[in-house]
Tab-separated table of C-alpha atoms in Angstrom:
chain	number	residue	atom	x	y	z
O	9	MET	CA	-0.102	-0.071	-0.360
O	10	GLU	CA	1.534	3.510	-0.783
O	11	CYS	CA	1.849	6.280	1.675
O	12	TYR	CA	0.945	9.554	-0.173
O	13	GLY	CA	2.157	12.704	1.445
O	14	GLY	CA	1.181	16.475	0.838
O	15	MET	CA	4.324	19.230	-0.543
O	16	GLY	CA	5.301	22.397	-0.048
O	17	LYS	CA	6.340	24.243	2.765
O	18	ALA	CA	6.062	22.869	6.506
O	19	ASN	CA	3.372	20.544	5.353
O	20	GLY	CA	2.167	17.605	7.772
O	21	LEU	CA	4.448	19.049	10.367
O	22	SER	CA	4.200	18.311	14.058
O	23	PRO	CA	5.132	21.005	16.781
O	24	ASP	CA	8.194	19.148	17.670
O	25	GLU	CA	9.360	18.680	14.324
O	26	SER	CA	8.915	22.622	13.878
O	27	GLU	CA	12.685	24.362	11.924
O	28	ASN	CA	13.876	25.392	14.608
O	29	GLU	CA	14.026	21.563	16.683
O	30	LEU	CA	15.428	20.436	13.054
O	31	GLY	CA	18.362	22.126	13.280
O	32	LEU	CA	18.190	24.215	10.547
O	33	SER	CA	18.664	27.634	12.134
O	34	ASN	CA	22.164	26.669	13.316
O	35	ASN	CA	22.978	25.097	9.864
O	36	ASP	CA	26.303	27.286	9.589
O	37	VAL	CA	27.861	25.441	12.732
O	38	VAL	CA	29.977	22.347	11.513
O	39	ASP	CA	31.571	19.921	14.059
O	40	GLU	CA	34.171	17.766	13.489
O	41	ASP	CA	32.437	14.708	14.348
O	42	ASP	CA	30.240	15.601	11.109
O	43	LEU	CA	33.316	15.929	8.840
O	44	ARG	CA	34.259	12.665	10.196
O	45	LYS	CA	31.083	11.103	8.739
O	46	VAL	CA	30.834	12.586	5.982
O	47	GLU	CA	34.480	11.426	5.349
O	48	LEU	CA	33.125	8.095	5.694
O	49	LEU	CA	30.160	8.538	3.691
O	50	SER	CA	32.453	9.178	0.429
O	51	ASP	CA	32.637	5.014	-0.063
O	52	GLU	CA	28.992	4.414	-1.385
O	53	ASP	CA	29.527	0.837	-0.012
O	54	GLY	CA	30.791	2.335	3.160
O	55	ARG	CA	30.044	1.111	7.100
O	56	GLU	CA	26.989	3.180	7.000
O	57	TYR	CA	25.050	0.787	4.891
O	58	GLU	CA	26.252	-2.312	6.197
O	59	ASP	CA	23.887	-4.994	7.632
O	60	VAL	CA	21.085	-3.267	9.524
O	61	SER	CA	19.463	-6.112	11.375
O	62	GLY	CA	19.602	-5.758	15.226
O	63	LEU	CA	19.861	-1.810	15.225
O	64	SER	CA	18.042	0.361	18.266
O	65	ALA	CA	16.370	3.148	17.656
O	66	GLU	CA	19.134	4.786	18.904
O	67	ASP	CA	21.839	3.343	16.396
O	68	ILE	CA	19.619	4.916	13.808
O	69	MET	CA	19.531	8.147	15.376
O	70	LYS	CA	23.251	8.469	14.826
O	71	LYS	CA	23.220	7.742	11.274
O	72	VAL	CA	23.850	10.369	8.539
O	73	PHE	CA	23.470	9.983	4.565
O	74	GLN	CA	24.854	11.383	1.910
O	75	SER	CA	21.416	11.878	0.306
O	76	GLU	CA	17.787	11.321	0.805
O	77	GLU	CA	17.933	9.042	-1.590
O	78	ARG	CA	20.502	6.914	0.531
O	79	ALA	CA	18.027	7.861	3.320
O	80	TYR	CA	15.355	5.914	1.771
O	81	GLU	CA	17.608	3.326	1.023
O	82	PHE	CA	18.482	2.430	4.585
O	83	TYR	CA	14.946	2.472	5.390
O	84	TYR	CA	14.249	0.499	3.029
O	85	ARG	CA	16.841	-2.360	4.126
O	86	VAL	CA	15.742	-1.775	7.778
O	87	GLY	CA	12.023	-2.437	6.752
O	88	LYS	CA	13.279	-5.771	4.409
O	89	CYS	CA	15.237	-7.252	7.636
O	90	ASN	CA	12.525	-6.221	10.207
O	91	GLY	CA	9.529	-7.324	8.249
O	92	PHE	CA	7.579	-4.174	7.438
O	93	GLY	CA	7.032	-2.420	4.101
O	94	VAL	CA	8.283	1.650	3.785
O	95	CYS	CA	6.932	3.697	1.594
O	96	LYS	CA	7.690	7.943	1.335
O	97	GLY	CA	6.121	10.172	3.224
O	98	ASP	CA	5.596	13.981	3.041
O	99	TYR	CA	8.767	17.156	2.923
O	100	GLU	CA	9.219	20.240	3.621
O	101	LYS	CA	11.364	22.833	1.469
O	102	ASP	CA	13.738	25.830	2.083
O	103	GLU	CA	12.765	29.339	0.506
O	104	ASP	CA	15.468	28.294	-2.428
O	105	GLY	CA	12.869	25.190	-2.930
O	106	THR	CA	15.351	22.732	-2.010
O	107	VAL	CA	13.946	20.188	0.090
O	108	VAL	CA	15.311	19.771	3.977
O	109	ARG	CA	13.244	17.085	5.505
O	110	ARG	CA	11.505	14.384	4.219
O	111	ARG	CA	9.762	11.657	6.791
O	112	PHE	CA	9.371	7.732	5.614
O	113	PHE	CA	6.670	5.563	7.074
O	114	CYS	CA	5.799	2.101	7.323
O	115	ASN	CA	3.393	1.268	4.308
O	116	ARG	CA	0.625	0.150	6.573
O	117	ALA	CA	0.535	4.142	8.083
O	118	GLY	CA	-2.624	6.096	7.718
O	119	LEU	CA	-6.022	4.918	7.186
O	120	ARG	CA	-8.670	4.528	4.171
O	121	ASP	CA	-10.840	7.568	3.753
O	122	GLY	CA	-13.911	6.896	5.247
O	123	LYS	CA	-15.264	8.374	2.169
O	124	HIS	CA	-14.728	5.096	0.804
O	125	TYR	CA	-17.105	3.271	3.044
O	126	ASN	CA	-19.674	5.988	2.830
O	127	ARG	CA	-20.904	5.460	-0.629
O	128	VAL	CA	-24.340	4.557	-1.605
O	129	ASP	CA	-23.268	3.252	-5.323
O	130	ARG	CA	-20.702	1.009	-4.367
O	131	LYS	CA	-21.451	-2.509	-6.140
O	132	ARG	CA	-18.325	-3.848	-5.268
O	133	CYS	CA	-16.926	-5.594	-1.881
O	134	HIS	CA	-14.275	-3.734	-0.093
O	135	ARG	CA	-10.632	-5.030	-0.439
O	136	PRO	CA	-9.444	-6.055	2.939
O	137	GLU	CA	-8.200	-2.969	5.020
O	138	THR	CA	-4.321	-3.431	4.976
O	139	ARG	CA	-3.459	0.037	7.113
O	140	THR	CA	-3.517	0.323	10.295
O	141	ASN	CA	-2.628	3.412	11.347
O	142	CYS	CA	0.872	2.609	11.996
O	143	GLN	CA	2.916	5.492	14.006
O	144	ALA	CA	6.560	3.790	12.953
O	145	LEU	CA	8.377	6.229	11.057
O	146	MET	CA	12.111	7.747	10.064
O	147	SER	CA	12.417	11.364	9.759
O	148	VAL	CA	15.431	13.625	8.354
O	149	TYR	CA	16.611	16.625	7.668
O	150	LEU	CA	19.084	18.482	5.894
O	151	ASP	CA	22.362	19.951	8.050
O	152	LYS	CA	23.214	22.366	5.403
O	153	GLY	CA	26.443	23.178	7.337
O	154	SER	CA	27.998	19.922	6.761
O	155	SER	CA	25.716	18.854	3.386
O	156	VAL	CA	24.354	15.432	5.009
O	157	TRP	CA	21.040	14.290	6.565
O	158	LYS	CA	20.502	13.739	10.167
O	159	VAL	CA	18.038	11.500	11.263
O	160	ARG	CA	15.607	13.671	13.369
O	161	LYS	CA	13.702	11.278	14.691
O	162	VAL	CA	12.692	7.522	14.858
O	163	ILE	CA	9.678	5.481	15.398
O	164	PHE	CA	10.249	1.517	15.635
O	165	GLU	CA	7.044	0.368	17.403
O	166	HIS	CA	4.073	-1.315	15.069
O	167	ASN	CA	0.736	-1.712	15.873
O	168	HIS	CA	0.144	-4.547	13.511
O	169	GLU	CA	2.459	-7.944	13.324
O	170	LEU	CA	5.356	-7.967	11.293
O	171	ILE	CA	5.840	-10.372	8.686
O	172	PRO	CA	8.142	-13.140	8.904
O	173	ARG	CA	11.832	-13.101	7.108
O	174	GLY	CA	10.646	-15.847	4.721
O	175	MET	CA	7.938	-14.048	3.506
O	176	VAL	CA	9.041	-10.362	3.530
O	177	HIS	CA	10.285	-10.049	-0.116
O	178	MET	CA	6.633	-10.853	-1.389
O	179	LEU	CA	5.420	-7.341	0.794
O	180	ARG	CA	4.642	-4.893	-2.345
O	181	SER	CA	7.580	-2.813	-1.319
O	182	PHE	CA	10.744	-5.310	-1.734
O	183	ARG	CA	8.393	-7.477	-5.011
O	184	ALA	CA	10.337	-6.886	-8.230
O	185	ILE	CA	11.431	-9.011	-11.385
O	186	SER	CA	15.014	-9.420	-11.551
O	187	GLY	CA	16.734	-8.622	-15.046
O	188	SER	CA	17.003	-12.753	-15.556
O	189	ALA	CA	13.709	-13.055	-14.610
O	190	LYS	CA	12.700	-10.833	-17.182
O	191	ALA	CA	14.845	-12.128	-19.804
O	192	HIS	CA	13.584	-15.941	-18.795
O	193	MET	CA	10.149	-14.656	-19.519
O	194	ASP	CA	10.840	-13.003	-22.689
O	195	GLU	CA	12.482	-15.586	-24.463
O	196	MET	CA	9.857	-18.417	-23.148
O	197	HIS	CA	7.560	-15.773	-24.683
O	198	ALA	CA	8.689	-15.463	-27.829
O	199	TYR	CA	8.952	-19.387	-28.379
O	200	GLY	CA	4.981	-18.865	-27.689
O	201	LEU	CA	4.527	-20.587	-24.553
O	202	PRO	CA	1.482	-19.138	-22.216
O	203	THR	CA	2.292	-17.309	-19.531
O	204	SER	CA	0.883	-19.731	-17.242
O	205	LYS	CA	3.013	-22.630	-18.371
O	206	ILE	CA	6.558	-19.893	-18.129
O	207	LEU	CA	5.150	-18.999	-14.683
O	208	GLY	CA	5.010	-22.883	-13.384
O	209	TYR	CA	8.195	-23.620	-14.659
O	210	MET	CA	10.150	-20.840	-13.219
O	211	ALA	CA	8.178	-21.643	-9.876
O	212	GLY	CA	9.163	-24.979	-10.304
O	213	ILE	CA	12.974	-24.462	-10.589
O	214	ALA	CA	12.646	-21.396	-7.664
O	215	GLY	CA	10.948	-24.178	-5.336
O	216	GLY	CA	7.131	-22.645	-5.334
O	217	TYR	CA	5.578	-19.624	-6.067
O	218	SER	CA	6.437	-17.563	-3.037
O	219	CYS	CA	10.164	-17.935	-3.601
O	220	LEU	CA	9.909	-16.104	-7.026
O	221	GLY	CA	10.202	-12.680	-5.349
O	222	PHE	CA	7.290	-11.508	-7.653
O	223	THR	CA	3.407	-12.677	-7.979
O	224	LYS	CA	1.482	-13.674	-10.862
O	225	LYS	CA	0.038	-10.174	-11.420
O	226	ASP	CA	3.339	-8.517	-11.704
O	227	ALA	CA	4.143	-11.583	-14.342
O	228	TYR	CA	1.080	-10.562	-16.488
O	229	ASN	CA	1.871	-7.089	-16.072
O	230	TYR	CA	5.056	-7.152	-16.927
O	231	ILE	CA	4.127	-9.159	-19.789
O	232	ASP	CA	1.697	-6.783	-20.953
O	233	ARG	CA	3.904	-3.802	-20.171
O	234	SER	CA	6.381	-5.592	-22.948
O	235	LYS	CA	3.538	-6.253	-25.923
O	236	ARG	CA	2.892	-2.461	-25.546
O	237	THR	CA	6.269	-1.294	-25.650
O	238	LYS	CA	6.174	-2.604	-29.429
O	239	VAL	CA	3.388	-1.308	-30.117
O	240	VAL	CA	5.667	1.723	-31.884
O	241	ASP	CA	3.739	3.129	-34.467
O	242	GLY	CA	0.293	3.092	-32.206
O	243	ASP	CA	-2.250	0.400	-32.328
O	244	MET	CA	-4.389	2.120	-35.494
O	245	ASN	CA	-0.831	1.525	-37.773
O	246	VAL	CA	-0.515	-2.056	-36.444
O	247	ALA	CA	-4.038	-3.133	-36.977
O	248	ILE	CA	-3.822	-1.700	-40.227
O	249	VAL	CA	-0.390	-3.328	-41.078
O	250	TYR	CA	-1.985	-6.819	-39.457
O	251	LEU	CA	-4.913	-6.513	-42.136
O	252	GLU	CA	-3.319	-5.095	-45.506
O	253	GLY	CA	-1.019	-8.630	-44.866
O	254	LYS	CA	-3.926	-10.619	-44.044
O	255	ALA	CA	-5.218	-9.268	-47.340
O	256	ALA	CA	-2.080	-10.136	-49.187
O	257	ALA	CA	-1.807	-13.244	-47.990
O	258	ASP	CA	-5.374	-14.322	-49.178
O	259	PRO	CA	-6.849	-12.814	-51.978
O	260	MET	CA	-10.168	-13.494	-51.156
O	261	SER	CA	-9.621	-11.095	-47.914
O	262	MET	CA	-10.123	-7.291	-47.822
O	263	ALA	CA	-9.838	-4.665	-45.915
O	264	TRP	CA	-11.037	-0.892	-46.464
O	265	TYR	CA	-10.522	1.904	-43.501
O	266	ASN	CA	-10.712	6.117	-44.011
O	267	LEU	CA	-9.236	8.675	-41.607
O	268	THR	CA	-11.168	11.890	-40.312
O	269	GLU	CA	-9.793	15.435	-40.926
O	270	GLU	CA	-7.697	15.555	-37.843
O	271	GLY	CA	-5.685	11.642	-39.312
O	272	MET	CA	-7.437	9.852	-36.804
O	273	LEU	CA	-8.680	5.981	-37.568
O	274	ALA	CA	-12.587	6.703	-38.497
O	275	ASN	CA	-13.976	3.593	-39.830
O	276	MET	CA	-12.335	0.038	-40.836
O	277	PHE	CA	-14.151	-3.053	-42.618
O	278	TRP	CA	-12.487	-6.033	-42.992
O	279	VAL	CA	-13.729	-9.644	-44.625
O	280	ASP	CA	-11.212	-12.648	-44.676
O	281	GLY	CA	-11.957	-15.199	-47.266
O	282	PRO	CA	-14.117	-17.812	-45.743
O	283	SER	CA	-16.961	-15.394	-44.528
O	284	GLY	CA	-16.875	-14.242	-48.384
O	285	VAL	CA	-17.588	-17.326	-49.072
O	286	ASP	CA	-19.819	-17.933	-46.653
O	287	PHE	CA	-22.047	-14.925	-47.905
O	288	GLN	CA	-22.308	-16.496	-50.991
O	289	HIS	CA	-24.171	-19.921	-49.513
O	290	PHE	CA	-25.759	-18.324	-46.623
O	291	GLY	CA	-26.253	-14.362	-47.034
O	292	ASP	CA	-29.625	-14.552	-47.850
O	293	VAL	CA	-31.012	-13.282	-44.235
O	294	VAL	CA	-27.888	-11.045	-42.609
O	295	VAL	CA	-28.332	-10.103	-39.050
O	296	PHE	CA	-26.694	-6.034	-39.225
O	297	ASP	CA	-26.258	-5.611	-35.340
O	298	SER	CA	-23.412	-3.411	-33.247
O	299	THR	CA	-22.466	-3.535	-29.688
O	300	TYR	CA	-22.577	-0.876	-27.684
O	301	LYS	CA	-18.945	0.365	-26.936
O	302	LYS	CA	-17.675	-2.911	-25.667
O	303	ASN	CA	-13.651	-3.036	-26.331
O	304	LYS	CA	-11.253	-0.151	-24.864
O	305	TYR	CA	-11.299	2.461	-27.689
O	306	ASN	CA	-14.928	3.387	-26.889
O	307	ARG	CA	-16.050	2.084	-30.666
O	308	PRO	CA	-18.833	0.450	-31.400
O	309	LEU	CA	-18.139	-3.069	-33.470
O	310	ASP	CA	-20.448	-3.605	-36.238
O	311	ILE	CA	-20.985	-7.227	-37.256
O	312	PHE	CA	-22.648	-9.177	-40.490
O	313	SER	CA	-23.619	-12.235	-39.613
O	314	GLY	CA	-26.176	-15.196	-40.610
O	315	SER	CA	-26.971	-19.071	-40.213
O	316	ASN	CA	-25.537	-21.920	-42.156
O	317	ASN	CA	-27.058	-25.013	-43.033
O	318	HIS	CA	-26.614	-26.465	-39.942
O	319	LYS	CA	-27.899	-23.613	-38.044
O	320	GLN	CA	-25.022	-22.173	-36.853
O	321	THR	CA	-24.064	-18.732	-36.331
O	322	THR	CA	-21.589	-17.757	-39.229
O	323	ILE	CA	-19.583	-14.559	-39.371
O	324	PHE	CA	-19.901	-12.659	-42.746
O	325	GLY	CA	-17.765	-9.631	-42.196
O	326	PHE	CA	-16.425	-6.813	-39.227
O	327	GLY	CA	-16.631	-3.174	-39.163
O	328	LEU	CA	-15.204	-0.382	-36.334
O	329	VAL	CA	-17.027	2.716	-36.945
O	330	LEU	CA	-16.196	6.175	-35.740
O	331	ASP	CA	-19.850	7.182	-34.309
O	332	GLU	CA	-23.778	5.669	-34.687
O	333	THR	CA	-24.737	7.635	-37.325
O	334	ILE	CA	-26.318	7.551	-40.647
O	335	SER	CA	-22.788	8.342	-42.985
O	336	SER	CA	-20.956	5.584	-40.627
O	337	TYR	CA	-23.361	2.748	-41.112
O	338	LYS	CA	-23.752	3.492	-44.972
O	339	TRP	CA	-19.818	3.308	-45.195
O	340	MET	CA	-20.288	-0.239	-44.178
O	341	LEU	CA	-23.031	-1.476	-46.086
O	342	GLU	CA	-21.491	0.104	-49.184
O	343	ASN	CA	-17.971	-2.192	-48.483
O	344	LEU	CA	-19.967	-4.964	-47.726
O	345	LEU	CA	-21.582	-5.055	-50.936
O	346	GLU	CA	-18.594	-4.760	-52.888
O	347	VAL	CA	-17.563	-7.892	-51.238
O	348	ILE	CA	-20.044	-9.946	-52.051
O	349	CYS	CA	-20.088	-9.229	-55.289
O	350	GLY	CA	-23.342	-7.925	-56.423
O	351	LYS	CA	-25.291	-10.727	-54.422
O	352	MET	CA	-28.173	-9.010	-52.563
O	353	PRO	CA	-29.598	-10.393	-49.156
O	354	SER	CA	-33.447	-10.875	-49.081
O	355	VAL	CA	-33.573	-10.064	-45.691
O	356	VAL	CA	-31.471	-7.641	-43.246
O	357	VAL	CA	-32.081	-7.841	-39.728
O	358	THR	CA	-31.507	-5.016	-36.963
O	359	ASP	CA	-31.453	-4.160	-33.449
O	360	GLY	CA	-34.170	-1.633	-34.415
O	361	ASP	CA	-31.322	1.246	-34.087
O	362	GLU	CA	-33.194	4.111	-36.359
O	363	SER	CA	-29.410	5.531	-37.997
O	364	MET	CA	-29.019	1.846	-39.050
O	365	ILE	CA	-32.440	1.154	-40.199
O	366	ALA	CA	-32.205	4.269	-42.386
O	367	ALA	CA	-28.694	3.741	-43.430
O	368	VAL	CA	-30.125	-0.029	-44.592
O	369	ARG	CA	-33.147	1.790	-46.248
O	370	GLU	CA	-30.228	4.133	-48.444
O	371	VAL	CA	-27.745	1.553	-49.243
O	372	LEU	CA	-30.377	-1.832	-49.829
O	373	PRO	CA	-33.956	0.426	-50.748
O	374	ARG	CA	-35.616	-2.824	-52.266
O	375	GLN	CA	-34.650	-5.661	-49.377
O	376	PRO	CA	-37.191	-5.842	-46.262
O	377	ILE	CA	-35.772	-4.683	-42.976
O	378	GLY	CA	-36.580	-6.834	-39.853
O	379	CYS	CA	-36.117	-6.125	-36.332
O	380	VAL	CA	-34.675	-8.648	-33.518
O	381	HIS	CA	-37.141	-7.309	-31.129
O	382	ASP	CA	-40.178	-7.989	-33.317
O	383	ILE	CA	-38.789	-11.353	-34.191
O	384	CYS	CA	-38.412	-12.264	-30.430
O	385	ARG	CA	-41.962	-11.141	-30.135
O	386	ARG	CA	-43.769	-13.098	-32.657
O	387	MET	CA	-41.810	-16.523	-31.472
């Protein structure tokens, strides 16, 4: 669970963490002890970043850090060694816009906002509550005199059970897919293996799903992001290239599209070879239906379908339209007529949409039009 802090000067500061008590009023004073600690910090892997297990609050109060990021890295390791997740909290800036204070919290800090429980229109059950208003934290501040970050306050006590050492890697703060694991998934996915089989194989090698260091959801999210990065020119170009490739491989497959004035995809229509053959045999009755924006692009999907000699549904063609207007539907029907080589359907059945009926009457003025709702009422 992520923690969200505010930004801005003195945002969320308690009285005991005012600017004076943070030690920011005497930044020009540099003592020899601070200089000695600065010298120790010159090594990225110095003693300040050795094993953090067994450290007490008093030990942590003596730590100094080269930067805010190094302070968070230290608290990250403290949380991992002691069985609790960590997250970044609020911070304070000085007059120059430099961050001079930062707080890091346990990932169970705070409580879920009450407005989420009071919604009357909520349809799903609430997710399990994970926050317990834990007060554990580490607060650091910038000593401008020595240019190091010092620890201002540490609270070690938690109001919840800590995670055992063997399971701490499954906390959200510490879950991560390693580079080798990503390489394995990429290679195996390139050979056509499904993600579930890949995870099963990797879990068998690691000794179980709990030993992977990440969850199934993390793996599926990574695979999904990898697929999206391959779509360099956008989904529209990829779809057009794919359909044109299918049409080049199969002379009976056809695909058409047009663009808006802004260069965006307006309408798209495609038919493969088997669908065209099916229309020649079973295209006497055509159902012209449109789904209501069921895809992520919120575009209506038009489907031309019918029934074969086994009373099974067969598809004659598909199309994505820009909107549910007469002009869009006319464009779809005109392309359908071009594909079917002059064979006219005897009956066209629609879902009763007025724009769709008007388009059918203009393009196919002699064909009877039926409505699905009227047919169902007669049955």
